[in-house]
Amino acid sequence: MTDDATPSGTPADHAAGPDAVISLLVVDDHPVVRDGLRGMFESAPGFRVLGEASGGAEALERAAALDPDVILMDLRMPGGSGVDAIRELTRRGARARVLVLTTYDTDSDTLPAIEAGATGYLLKDAPRDDLFTAVRAAAEGRTVLSPAVASRLVSAVRAPRTPGGEPLSAREREVLALVARGTSNKEIARELFISEATVKTHLTHLYAKLGVNDRAAAVATAYDRGILG
């Protein structure tokens, strides 16, 4: 993996104005995606790719070494999750802004990423010009969300709360929606990339919040309260 540097051997200057070059770190576990993003940004004026990383742990090391203006961060990677990396970058007070670029737009992905400190969230099917605009906005500290993600966040904020005042978590709502479709615990686990034991734990929690004892009652209660439908 190679990194670009100025003649003095240090990373390119930080973006300091509308005409400054924005430096980037590309984080994705797929080499072809990293190559594509590097080629796209290096062919456009105003951007410079300082380096790449294939997972969250490596992203932390590269971010510390290169100090980019913007980090393009995937979420689900074998080398450490993007959300964990974002959370750690925030804890460290890193200067870089994080723009999530992923294929996942479920509540269980979007909400944790934003809560962890991501400046923006785009899907990988975003048009080239939209991605350029988003990176420029992120470098300036402005939030950019894809329409699908923005809609999910608004829905989550407006989600009905249970009578006890404790809302269902994003993951619990996902599990409940799958239960309502007649999905088995095993199938839910496969779809959400979690264990069956974790599915059962989520069910136990949402049963308690809804005041019910089984799947059928949970679905009926959720529809009645407007949590589903």
Coordinates of C-alpha atoms in Angstrom, one line a residue:
M1 CA 0.0 0.0 0.0
T2 CA 1.5 3.4 -1.0
D3 CA 0.9 6.8 0.4
D4 CA 1.4 10.1 -1.3
A5 CA 3.4 12.8 0.4
T6 CA 4.8 16.2 -0.2
P7 CA 8.5 16.5 -1.3
S8 CA 9.5 17.1 2.3
G9 CA 8.1 13.7 3.2
T10 CA 5.1 15.0 5.2
P11 CA 1.4 14.6 4.3
A12 CA -0.1 17.2 2.1
D13 CA -1.2 20.5 3.7
H14 CA -4.6 20.5 5.4
A15 CA -7.6 22.0 3.6
A16 CA -7.7 25.6 4.6
G17 CA -10.0 27.3 2.2
P18 CA -12.5 26.9 -0.7
D19 CA -9.6 26.4 -3.2
A20 CA -7.4 24.2 -0.9
V21 CA -6.7 20.6 -1.7
I22 CA -8.7 18.2 0.5
S23 CA -6.7 15.2 1.7
L24 CA -8.4 11.8 2.1
L25 CA -7.9 8.4 3.7
V26 CA -9.9 5.7 2.0
V27 CA -11.1 2.8 4.3
D28 CA -12.7 -0.2 2.8
D29 CA -12.0 -3.9 2.9
H30 CA -12.4 -4.4 -0.8
P31 CA -9.2 -3.5 -2.8
V32 CA -11.2 -2.9 -6.0
V33 CA -13.4 -0.3 -4.1
R34 CA -10.3 1.4 -2.7
D35 CA -8.7 1.5 -6.1
G36 CA -11.8 2.9 -7.7
L37 CA -12.2 5.6 -5.1
R38 CA -8.5 6.5 -5.3
G39 CA -8.7 6.8 -9.1
M40 CA -11.8 8.8 -9.0
F41 CA -10.6 11.4 -6.5
E42 CA -7.1 11.7 -8.0
S43 CA -8.6 12.4 -11.4
A44 CA -10.6 15.3 -10.0
P45 CA -9.1 18.7 -9.0
G46 CA -9.1 19.7 -5.4
F47 CA -8.5 16.2 -3.8
R48 CA -5.5 14.2 -2.8
V49 CA -5.7 10.6 -1.5
L50 CA -3.0 10.2 1.2
G51 CA -3.5 6.5 1.8
E52 CA -5.8 3.5 2.3
A53 CA -6.8 1.1 5.0
S54 CA -8.7 -2.2 4.9
G55 CA -10.3 -2.1 8.3
G56 CA -11.1 -0.1 11.4
A57 CA -7.9 -0.9 13.3
E58 CA -5.7 0.0 10.4
A59 CA -7.7 3.1 9.8
L60 CA -6.8 4.4 13.2
E61 CA -3.1 3.9 12.6
R62 CA -3.2 5.5 9.1
A63 CA -5.3 8.4 10.4
A64 CA -2.8 9.1 13.1
A65 CA 0.1 8.9 10.7
L66 CA -1.4 10.9 7.8
D67 CA -3.8 13.3 9.5
P68 CA -6.2 13.6 6.5
D69 CA -9.0 16.2 6.2
V70 CA -11.6 13.5 5.5
I71 CA -11.8 9.8 6.0
L72 CA -14.1 7.8 3.7
M73 CA -15.2 5.0 6.0
D74 CA -16.9 1.7 5.2
L75 CA -18.7 0.1 8.2
R76 CA -18.6 -3.7 8.1
M77 CA -15.1 -4.9 7.7
P78 CA -13.2 -8.0 8.9
G79 CA -10.3 -5.8 10.1
G80 CA -12.4 -3.9 12.7
S81 CA -15.8 -2.2 12.3
G82 CA -16.1 1.3 11.0
V83 CA -18.4 2.4 13.8
D84 CA -15.8 1.3 16.4
A85 CA -13.1 3.3 14.5
I86 CA -15.3 6.4 14.3
R87 CA -16.0 6.2 18.0
E88 CA -12.3 5.9 18.8
L89 CA -11.4 8.8 16.4
T90 CA -13.9 10.9 18.2
R91 CA -12.5 9.9 21.6
R92 CA -9.0 10.8 20.5
G93 CA -10.2 14.2 19.2
A94 CA -9.0 13.5 15.7
R95 CA -9.1 16.5 13.3
A96 CA -10.3 14.4 10.4
R97 CA -14.0 14.4 9.5
V98 CA -15.5 11.0 8.8
L99 CA -17.8 10.4 5.9
V100 CA -19.4 7.0 5.9
L101 CA -19.5 5.4 2.5
T102 CA -21.2 2.0 2.6
T103 CA -23.9 -0.2 1.1
Y104 CA -25.8 -0.5 4.4
D105 CA -28.6 1.9 5.3
T106 CA -30.4 0.0 8.1
D107 CA -31.1 1.7 11.4
S108 CA -28.6 -0.6 13.1
D109 CA -25.9 0.9 10.8
T110 CA -26.9 4.5 10.4
L111 CA -27.8 5.4 13.9
P112 CA -24.6 4.0 15.6
A113 CA -22.4 5.6 13.0
I114 CA -23.9 9.1 13.5
E115 CA -23.9 8.7 17.2
A116 CA -20.3 7.7 17.1
G117 CA -19.4 11.0 15.5
A118 CA -19.6 10.5 11.7
T119 CA -20.0 13.9 9.9
G120 CA -22.0 12.4 7.0
Y121 CA -23.4 9.1 5.6
L122 CA -23.6 8.2 1.9
L123 CA -24.4 5.0 0.1
K124 CA -22.1 3.6 -2.5
D125 CA -24.6 4.1 -5.3
A126 CA -24.3 7.9 -4.8
P127 CA -23.4 9.7 -8.1
R128 CA -19.8 10.8 -8.5
D129 CA -20.6 14.5 -8.2
D130 CA -22.7 13.9 -5.1
L131 CA -19.7 12.2 -3.5
F132 CA -17.4 15.1 -4.4
T133 CA -19.9 17.6 -2.9
A134 CA -20.2 15.5 0.2
V135 CA -16.5 15.3 0.8
R136 CA -16.2 19.1 0.4
A137 CA -19.0 19.6 2.8
A138 CA -17.5 17.1 5.3
A139 CA -14.2 18.9 5.1
E140 CA -16.0 22.1 6.2
G141 CA -17.7 20.3 9.0
R142 CA -21.2 20.2 7.4
T143 CA -23.4 17.2 7.7
V144 CA -24.4 15.4 4.5
L145 CA -26.8 12.4 4.5
S146 CA -28.1 10.4 1.6
P147 CA -32.0 10.8 1.2
A148 CA -32.6 7.2 2.3
V149 CA -30.5 7.7 5.4
A150 CA -32.0 11.0 6.3
S151 CA -35.4 9.5 6.1
R152 CA -34.4 6.7 8.4
L153 CA -33.0 9.1 11.0
V154 CA -36.1 11.2 10.9
S155 CA -38.2 8.1 11.4
A156 CA -36.1 6.9 14.3
V157 CA -36.4 10.3 16.0
R158 CA -40.2 10.2 15.6
A159 CA -40.5 6.5 16.5
P160 CA -43.3 5.9 19.0
R161 CA -42.2 5.2 22.5
T162 CA -43.5 2.4 24.7
P163 CA -45.8 3.4 27.6
G164 CA -43.0 3.1 30.1
G165 CA -41.1 5.8 28.2
E166 CA -38.4 3.5 27.1
P167 CA -38.2 3.2 23.3
L168 CA -37.3 0.1 21.3
S169 CA -33.8 0.2 20.1
A170 CA -33.0 0.3 16.4
R171 CA -32.0 -3.3 16.5
E172 CA -35.1 -4.3 18.5
R173 CA -37.3 -2.6 15.8
E174 CA -35.4 -4.5 13.1
V175 CA -36.0 -7.8 14.9
L176 CA -39.6 -7.0 15.5
A177 CA -40.2 -6.1 11.8
L178 CA -38.7 -9.4 10.8
V179 CA -40.9 -11.3 13.4
A180 CA -43.9 -9.6 11.9
R181 CA -43.0 -11.0 8.5
G182 CA -42.9 -14.5 10.0
T183 CA -39.1 -14.8 10.0
S184 CA -37.7 -17.5 12.3
N185 CA -35.0 -16.7 14.9
K186 CA -32.4 -18.6 12.7
E187 CA -33.3 -16.5 9.6
I188 CA -33.3 -13.3 11.6
A189 CA -29.8 -14.1 12.9
R190 CA -28.6 -14.8 9.3
E191 CA -30.1 -11.6 7.9
L192 CA -28.8 -9.3 10.7
F193 CA -25.4 -11.1 11.0
I194 CA -25.9 -11.9 14.7
S195 CA -26.3 -15.1 16.7
E196 CA -29.6 -16.8 17.5
A197 CA -28.8 -16.2 21.2
T198 CA -28.6 -12.5 20.5
V199 CA -31.9 -12.6 18.6
K200 CA -33.5 -14.2 21.7
T201 CA -32.0 -11.5 23.9
H202 CA -33.5 -8.8 21.7
L203 CA -36.9 -10.6 21.8
T204 CA -36.7 -10.8 25.6
H205 CA -36.0 -7.1 25.8
L206 CA -38.7 -6.0 23.4
Y207 CA -41.3 -8.3 25.0
A208 CA -40.5 -6.6 28.4
K209 CA -40.8 -3.1 26.8
L210 CA -44.1 -4.0 25.1
G211 CA -45.5 -5.8 28.1
V212 CA -46.1 -9.1 26.2
N213 CA -45.0 -12.7 26.5
D214 CA -44.8 -14.0 22.9
R215 CA -44.1 -13.1 19.3
A216 CA -47.8 -12.9 18.2
A217 CA -48.6 -10.5 21.1
A218 CA -45.5 -8.5 20.3
V219 CA -46.5 -8.0 16.7
A220 CA -50.2 -7.2 17.6
T221 CA -49.2 -4.7 20.2
A222 CA -46.6 -3.1 17.9
Y223 CA -49.2 -2.6 15.2
D224 CA -51.7 -1.2 17.8
R225 CA -49.2 1.3 19.1
G226 CA -48.0 2.4 15.7
I227 CA -44.5 1.0 16.1
L228 CA -45.1 -1.2 13.0
G229 CA -47.2 -0.4 9.9

